[in-house]
Amino acid sequence: MIEAAWGSNPRFSDGVSYEFIRSEGKSFPNNRCLVPASEFHIRNGEKKFRAFREDGDFFYLGAIWEPPMGDWPVSYRILTVDANPDVIRYQSRHGAIIERRQVMQWLDFMVLEEELLVTPPGDIFTIEEILTKPVQTSFAL
């Protein structure tokens, strides 16, 4: 496991650092990596949400890494798929979920991308709003 910067080198993309890559129709024959996660965040207008597994388990986000270039460190970008039924109400895409049992298949190139980079089924994520302002839930007596 290494520490890496999230996003591409902005020097080679008109000053923009891209953090995501659409997975459809693309091949990732090398530089595959995984980002461990227990949740991911969603922004919908002014509201923010977090999505986490209903079963409480952690997962991985499929990603690709890029070597350091000049003063830009090793970096990665997360691959995306169409949002599953739990997330689609908030946004159209999310990170590609790699289950724990699929880790070596992803890293060792044992399974083709199109078999692993798929939209997960519904009813696996719980979506909760992230409240940005403190909310008093009871009165102090």
Coordinates of C-alpha atoms in Angstrom, one line a residue:
M1 CA 0.0 0.0 0.0
I2 CA 1.3 3.4 -0.9
E3 CA 0.1 7.0 -0.5
A4 CA -0.8 8.7 -3.8
A5 CA -2.4 11.9 -4.9
W6 CA -6.0 11.7 -6.1
G7 CA -6.2 13.1 -9.7
S8 CA -4.2 13.5 -12.8
N9 CA -1.4 15.9 -13.3
P10 CA -3.0 19.2 -14.2
R11 CA 0.1 20.3 -16.3
F12 CA -1.0 17.9 -19.0
S13 CA -4.7 18.7 -19.1
D14 CA -5.1 22.5 -19.4
G15 CA -4.7 23.0 -15.7
V16 CA -7.4 20.6 -14.6
S17 CA -6.8 17.6 -12.4
Y18 CA -9.2 14.8 -13.4
E19 CA -10.2 12.5 -10.5
F20 CA -12.4 10.0 -12.4
I21 CA -12.4 8.0 -15.6
R22 CA -15.5 6.4 -17.3
S23 CA -14.9 2.7 -17.5
E24 CA -17.2 1.8 -20.4
G25 CA -15.4 0.8 -23.6
K26 CA -12.0 1.1 -22.2
S27 CA -9.3 -1.4 -21.4
F28 CA -7.0 -1.2 -18.4
P29 CA -4.3 -3.7 -19.1
N30 CA -1.8 -2.3 -16.6
N31 CA -1.5 0.2 -13.7
R32 CA -4.6 -1.2 -11.9
C33 CA -5.0 -0.3 -8.3
L34 CA -7.6 -0.3 -5.6
V35 CA -8.8 2.4 -3.2
P36 CA -10.2 1.0 0.1
A37 CA -13.4 2.6 1.2
S38 CA -16.2 2.3 3.7
E39 CA -18.3 4.9 2.0
F40 CA -18.3 7.4 -0.8
H41 CA -19.8 10.9 -1.0
I42 CA -22.4 12.3 -3.3
R43 CA -23.1 16.0 -4.0
N44 CA -26.5 16.8 -5.3
G45 CA -27.0 20.5 -5.7
E46 CA -26.3 22.1 -2.4
K47 CA -26.8 18.9 -0.5
K48 CA -24.2 16.3 0.4
F49 CA -24.8 12.6 1.0
R50 CA -22.8 9.6 2.0
A51 CA -23.4 6.1 0.6
F52 CA -22.2 3.1 2.6
R53 CA -22.9 -0.6 2.5
E54 CA -26.1 -1.8 4.2
D55 CA -24.1 -4.8 5.6
G56 CA -21.4 -2.4 7.1
D57 CA -18.7 -4.1 5.1
F58 CA -15.9 -2.2 3.4
F59 CA -15.2 -2.4 -0.3
Y60 CA -12.7 -1.1 -2.9
L61 CA -13.0 1.4 -5.7
G62 CA -11.3 0.3 -9.0
A63 CA -8.7 2.8 -10.1
I64 CA -5.6 3.2 -12.2
W65 CA -2.4 4.8 -11.0
E66 CA 0.0 7.0 -12.9
P67 CA 3.8 7.3 -12.2
P68 CA 5.2 10.6 -10.9
M69 CA 5.9 13.2 -13.6
G70 CA 8.2 16.1 -12.7
D71 CA 7.0 17.5 -9.4
W72 CA 3.7 15.6 -9.6
P73 CA 3.7 12.5 -7.3
V74 CA 2.3 9.1 -8.0
S75 CA -1.4 9.6 -8.5
Y76 CA -4.6 7.7 -9.2
R77 CA -8.0 8.2 -10.8
I78 CA -11.1 6.2 -9.8
L79 CA -13.0 4.4 -12.5
T80 CA -16.8 5.0 -12.7
V81 CA -19.8 3.0 -13.8
D82 CA -23.5 3.9 -14.1
A83 CA -25.0 4.5 -10.7
N84 CA -26.9 1.6 -9.2
P85 CA -30.6 1.9 -8.2
D86 CA -29.7 3.2 -4.7
V87 CA -27.5 6.0 -6.0
I88 CA -29.3 6.9 -9.3
R89 CA -31.7 9.3 -7.5
Y90 CA -28.8 11.4 -6.5
Q91 CA -26.3 11.2 -9.4
S92 CA -25.8 9.2 -12.6
R93 CA -22.4 7.6 -11.9
H94 CA -20.3 6.4 -9.0
G95 CA -17.0 4.6 -8.5
A96 CA -16.6 1.1 -9.7
I97 CA -17.1 -1.2 -6.7
I98 CA -14.6 -4.1 -6.5
E99 CA -15.7 -6.6 -3.9
R100 CA -13.2 -8.0 -1.4
R101 CA -13.4 -11.4 -3.1
Q102 CA -12.5 -9.8 -6.5
V103 CA -9.3 -8.1 -5.3
M104 CA -6.8 -10.5 -6.9
Q105 CA -8.9 -10.8 -10.0
W106 CA -8.6 -7.1 -10.5
L107 CA -4.9 -6.8 -9.6
D108 CA -3.7 -9.9 -11.4
F109 CA -5.7 -9.2 -14.6
M110 CA -7.3 -12.6 -14.2
V111 CA -10.7 -11.3 -15.2
L112 CA -11.6 -8.9 -18.0
E113 CA -12.5 -5.3 -17.1
E114 CA -16.1 -5.6 -18.4
E115 CA -16.7 -8.5 -16.0
L116 CA -15.6 -6.5 -12.9
L117 CA -16.5 -2.9 -13.8
V118 CA -20.2 -3.3 -13.6
T119 CA -23.1 -1.5 -11.9
P120 CA -23.8 -3.2 -8.6
P121 CA -27.3 -4.4 -7.8
G122 CA -29.7 -2.3 -5.8
D123 CA -30.3 -2.5 -2.0
I124 CA -26.7 -2.6 -1.1
F125 CA -26.1 1.0 -0.1
T126 CA -27.7 3.2 2.5
I127 CA -27.7 6.9 1.6
E128 CA -27.7 9.5 4.4
E129 CA -27.5 13.3 4.1
I130 CA -24.4 14.9 5.5
L131 CA -25.7 17.8 7.5
T132 CA -23.4 20.8 7.1
K133 CA -24.8 22.8 10.0
P134 CA -25.0 21.5 13.6
V135 CA -28.5 20.3 14.4
Q136 CA -29.8 20.3 18.0
T137 CA -31.6 17.0 18.5
S138 CA -32.8 17.5 22.1
F139 CA -33.1 20.2 24.7
A140 CA -30.7 20.3 27.6
L141 CA -32.6 20.5 31.0

